[in-house]
XYZ file of N, CA, C and O in Angstrom:
360
model
N 0.841 -1.191 0.000
C 0.000 0.000 0.000
C 0.879 1.243 0.000
O 1.821 1.356 0.766
N 0.553 2.194 -0.847
C 1.290 3.449 -0.929
C 0.786 4.376 0.165
O -0.404 4.571 0.337
N 1.724 4.942 0.923
C 1.349 5.877 1.981
C 1.337 7.288 1.419
O 2.257 7.678 0.714
N 0.281 8.079 1.732
C 0.261 9.470 1.278
C 1.364 10.264 1.963
O 1.776 9.942 3.066
N 1.833 11.319 1.316
C 2.858 12.162 1.935
C 2.297 12.923 3.125
O 1.095 12.958 3.345
N 3.207 13.541 3.899
C 2.787 14.392 5.010
C 1.816 15.440 4.465
O 2.025 15.994 3.402
N 0.767 15.695 5.212
C -0.293 16.579 4.743
C 0.058 18.043 4.976
O -0.110 18.575 6.054
N 0.608 18.682 3.942
C 0.863 20.119 3.973
C -0.174 20.845 3.134
O -0.478 21.989 3.353
N -0.679 20.157 2.150
C -1.669 20.733 1.247
C -2.515 19.609 0.687
O -2.002 18.557 0.320
N -3.820 19.804 0.616
C -4.695 18.773 0.074
C -4.401 18.531 -1.401
O -4.574 17.438 -1.898
N -3.916 19.545 -2.098
C -3.585 19.398 -3.511
C -2.470 18.369 -3.685
O -2.460 17.615 -4.637
N -1.554 18.298 -2.730
C -0.463 17.333 -2.801
C -0.981 15.899 -2.783
O -0.299 14.996 -3.228
N -2.154 15.681 -2.258
C -2.673 14.327 -2.095
C -3.591 13.905 -3.229
O -4.280 12.910 -3.130
N -3.581 14.635 -4.317
C -4.407 14.263 -5.464
C -4.116 12.813 -5.835
O -2.987 12.398 -5.933
N -5.158 12.051 -6.018
C -4.993 10.641 -6.329
C -5.141 9.754 -5.102
O -5.306 8.562 -5.220
N -5.069 10.347 -3.915
C -5.255 9.584 -2.688
C -6.660 9.771 -2.118
O -6.965 9.275 -1.047
N -7.522 10.502 -2.824
C -8.812 10.864 -2.248
C -9.757 9.693 -2.062
O -10.750 9.827 -1.357
N -9.495 8.540 -2.668
C -10.353 7.394 -2.391
C -9.958 6.731 -1.079
O -10.681 5.892 -0.556
N -8.836 7.127 -0.515
C -8.319 6.540 0.716
C -8.999 7.137 1.942
O -9.117 8.352 2.065
N -9.404 6.271 2.864
C -9.980 6.766 4.108
C -8.941 7.545 4.910
O -9.276 8.465 5.648
N -7.668 7.200 4.753
C -6.604 7.910 5.449
C -6.548 9.378 5.028
O -6.332 10.261 5.849
N -6.756 9.639 3.745
C -6.786 11.015 3.246
C -7.806 11.832 4.029
O -7.516 12.914 4.546
N -9.024 11.311 4.122
C -10.093 12.039 4.798
C -9.844 12.117 6.302
O -10.072 13.162 6.913
N -9.358 11.042 6.902
C -9.079 11.055 8.336
C -8.090 12.167 8.666
O -8.311 12.950 9.592
N -7.018 12.263 7.895
C -6.014 13.312 8.137
C -6.597 14.705 7.907
O -6.320 15.636 8.654
N -7.385 14.840 6.869
C -7.995 16.145 6.589
C -8.952 16.543 7.713
O -8.909 17.677 8.200
N -9.809 15.616 8.116
C -10.792 15.910 9.158
C -10.105 16.302 10.469
O -10.570 17.183 11.181
N -9.006 15.642 10.793
C -8.286 15.930 12.036
C -7.720 17.342 12.059
O -7.481 17.901 13.121
N -7.492 17.928 10.902
C -6.877 19.257 10.833
C -7.890 20.397 10.791
O -7.503 21.558 10.745
N -9.170 20.076 10.802
C -10.207 21.102 10.722
C -10.896 21.205 12.082
O -11.599 20.278 12.505
N -10.689 22.311 12.755
C -11.294 22.517 14.072
C -12.815 22.495 13.961
O -13.389 23.104 13.060
N -13.463 21.762 14.840
C -14.918 21.709 14.860
C -15.521 20.988 13.667
O -16.678 21.203 13.323
N -14.741 20.125 13.029
C -15.203 19.433 11.833
C -16.479 18.641 12.105
O -16.610 17.999 13.131
N -17.425 18.691 11.158
C -18.699 17.985 11.268
C -19.005 17.324 9.924
O -19.256 18.014 8.937
N -18.979 15.990 9.888
C -19.261 15.261 8.647
C -20.618 15.632 8.063
O -20.791 15.664 6.852
N -21.577 15.899 8.927
C -22.931 16.206 8.459
C -22.994 17.515 7.677
O -23.947 17.750 6.942
N -21.968 18.361 7.830
C -21.936 19.644 7.133
C -20.874 19.664 6.039
O -20.421 20.727 5.623
N -20.482 18.484 5.578
C -19.371 18.375 4.639
C -19.834 17.807 3.304
O -20.636 16.886 3.252
N -19.294 18.366 2.235
C -19.593 17.925 0.873
C -18.293 17.886 0.093
O -17.551 18.862 0.094
N -18.010 16.767 -0.545
C -16.864 16.720 -1.445
C -17.371 16.960 -2.857
O -18.371 16.376 -3.275
N -16.696 17.854 -3.558
C -16.999 18.132 -4.956
C -15.818 17.634 -5.762
O -14.678 18.005 -5.487
N -16.080 16.773 -6.735
C -14.987 16.240 -7.530
C -15.462 15.755 -8.872
O -16.661 15.596 -9.116
N -14.486 15.490 -9.742
C -14.821 15.039 -11.095
C -14.437 13.586 -11.343
O -14.611 13.082 -12.442
N -13.946 12.912 -10.329
C -13.544 11.517 -10.482
C -14.444 10.599 -9.668
O -14.543 10.745 -8.448
N -15.066 9.659 -10.360
C -15.890 8.669 -9.661
C -15.027 7.779 -8.777
O -15.369 7.509 -7.627
N -13.903 7.318 -9.334
C -13.100 6.309 -8.655
C -12.274 6.847 -7.495
O -11.836 6.076 -6.646
N -12.059 8.154 -7.424
C -11.330 8.681 -6.266
C -12.193 9.636 -5.458
O -12.456 9.392 -4.280
N -12.679 10.707 -6.043
C -13.426 11.713 -5.284
C -14.754 11.179 -4.737
O -15.032 11.283 -3.543
N -15.579 10.615 -5.598
C -16.901 10.163 -5.169
C -16.801 8.912 -4.300
O -17.468 8.800 -3.278
N -15.955 7.978 -4.684
C -15.758 6.780 -3.865
C -15.145 7.160 -2.521
O -15.537 6.621 -1.483
N -14.218 8.099 -2.544
C -13.618 8.554 -1.294
C -14.637 9.190 -0.363
O -14.647 8.923 0.834
N -15.490 10.035 -0.918
C -16.548 10.638 -0.110
C -17.483 9.593 0.469
O -17.864 9.659 1.636
N -17.832 8.622 -0.358
C -18.692 7.523 0.099
C -18.004 6.774 1.242
O -18.613 6.521 2.282
N -16.736 6.429 1.059
C -15.993 5.691 2.087
C -15.831 6.491 3.372
O -15.770 5.915 4.456
N -15.750 7.815 3.251
C -15.580 8.682 4.418
C -16.904 9.028 5.089
O -16.915 9.632 6.154
N -18.009 8.685 4.456
C -19.313 8.972 5.041
C -19.751 10.413 4.906
O -20.491 10.923 5.753
N -19.303 11.086 3.840
C -19.726 12.471 3.607
C -20.495 12.565 2.292
O -20.390 11.683 1.434
N -21.266 13.624 2.152
C -22.040 13.826 0.929
C -21.117 14.120 -0.246
O -20.019 14.651 -0.079
N -21.593 13.789 -1.433
C -20.789 13.930 -2.645
C -21.531 14.729 -3.707
O -22.749 14.648 -3.829
N -20.750 15.486 -4.479
C -21.276 16.186 -5.649
C -20.307 15.898 -6.796
O -19.139 16.285 -6.734
N -20.805 15.211 -7.795
C -19.983 14.805 -8.930
C -20.071 15.837 -10.036
O -21.155 16.118 -10.550
N -18.939 16.419 -10.414
C -18.861 17.321 -11.553
C -18.648 16.439 -12.783
O -17.553 15.971 -13.067
N -19.719 16.210 -13.497
C -19.747 15.259 -14.616
C -19.846 16.029 -15.934
O -20.882 16.047 -16.592
N -18.748 16.665 -16.314
C -18.727 17.486 -17.534
C -18.885 16.661 -18.804
O -19.324 17.174 -19.830
N -18.491 15.402 -18.761
C -18.534 14.558 -19.966
C -19.817 13.731 -20.060
O -19.960 12.900 -20.951
N -20.731 13.948 -19.124
C -22.028 13.257 -19.110
C -21.848 11.733 -19.127
O -22.518 11.017 -19.861
N -20.948 11.269 -18.282
C -20.683 9.843 -18.160
C -21.791 9.163 -17.367
O -22.519 9.813 -16.618
N -21.876 7.868 -17.514
C -22.815 7.066 -16.731
C -22.102 6.657 -15.449
O -20.990 6.122 -15.494
N -22.734 6.903 -14.323
C -22.126 6.593 -13.029
C -22.165 5.099 -12.750
O -23.078 4.392 -13.178
N -21.170 4.658 -12.013
C -21.146 3.287 -11.517
C -22.199 3.190 -10.415
O -22.153 3.946 -9.442
N -23.160 2.283 -10.533
C -24.223 2.208 -9.529
C -23.728 1.826 -8.130
O -24.445 2.013 -7.151
N -22.510 1.339 -8.028
C -21.957 0.970 -6.718
C -21.418 2.180 -5.961
O -21.110 2.091 -4.784
N -21.293 3.309 -6.657
C -20.753 4.514 -6.032
C -21.884 5.495 -5.759
O -22.613 5.884 -6.663
N -22.012 5.876 -4.493
C -23.087 6.781 -4.072
C -22.761 8.214 -4.503
O -21.701 8.743 -4.187
N -23.683 8.820 -5.220
C -23.556 10.220 -5.619
C -24.800 10.942 -5.113
O -25.918 10.579 -5.459
N -24.587 11.964 -4.290
C -25.727 12.696 -3.735
C -26.236 13.761 -4.687
O -27.443 13.959 -4.815
N -25.320 14.466 -5.325
C -25.672 15.514 -6.275
C -24.789 15.372 -7.505
O -23.669 14.872 -7.413
N -25.294 15.848 -8.637
C -24.519 15.797 -9.870
C -24.710 17.094 -10.635
O -25.815 17.635 -10.699
N -23.625 17.595 -11.203
C -23.659 18.816 -12.004
C -22.793 18.611 -13.236
O -21.829 17.851 -13.207
N -23.137 19.307 -14.299
C -22.353 19.189 -15.521
C -21.461 20.413 -15.769
O -20.698 20.439 -16.720
N -21.560 21.416 -14.882
C -20.745 22.629 -15.033
C -20.542 23.284 -13.671
O -21.290 23.022 -12.721
N -19.557 24.171 -13.611
C -19.328 24.915 -12.376
C -20.512 25.821 -12.065
O -20.876 26.005 -10.901
N -21.102 26.382 -13.097
C -22.277 27.228 -12.897
C -23.426 26.440 -12.261
O -24.125 26.952 -11.382
N -23.588 25.206 -12.690
C -24.647 24.369 -12.126
C -24.359 24.040 -10.652
O -25.279 23.991 -9.839
N -23.092 23.862 -10.329
C -22.736 23.646 -8.922
C -23.144 24.848 -8.093
O -23.743 24.719 -7.017
N -22.848 26.022 -8.586
C -23.219 27.254 -7.883
C -24.725 27.315 -7.654
O -25.186 27.656 -6.568
N -25.492 26.963 -8.674
C -26.949 26.967 -8.545
C -27.422 25.942 -7.520
O -28.324 26.215 -6.723
N -26.812 24.746 -7.531
C -27.216 23.696 -6.595
C -26.931 24.072 -5.143
O -27.695 23.702 -4.246
N -25.873 24.809 -4.930
C -25.452 25.122 -3.561
C -25.974 26.455 -3.040
O -25.739 26.798 -1.883
N -26.699 27.189 -3.875
C -27.200 28.480 -3.399
C -28.622 28.382 -2.895
O -29.280 27.415 -2.979
């Protein structure tokens, strides 16, 4: 198993987002963190959405290519553009 690097920036961990360790480390660094108030927005089913599902947080899939989702991966919200994300969250 590949270990993620020391967490200095979440951008550094791109590709590790399907890992529960990624989310555990991130959650530990946020004072007053509440899973119930958390949403991951991402464009990857296999890392971002699966990672959110594994971490127990809500997910929003940015599906610009209008792909068909894997039914095994829980997606709470879906948008095809950044503008649509803004509309969904306002």
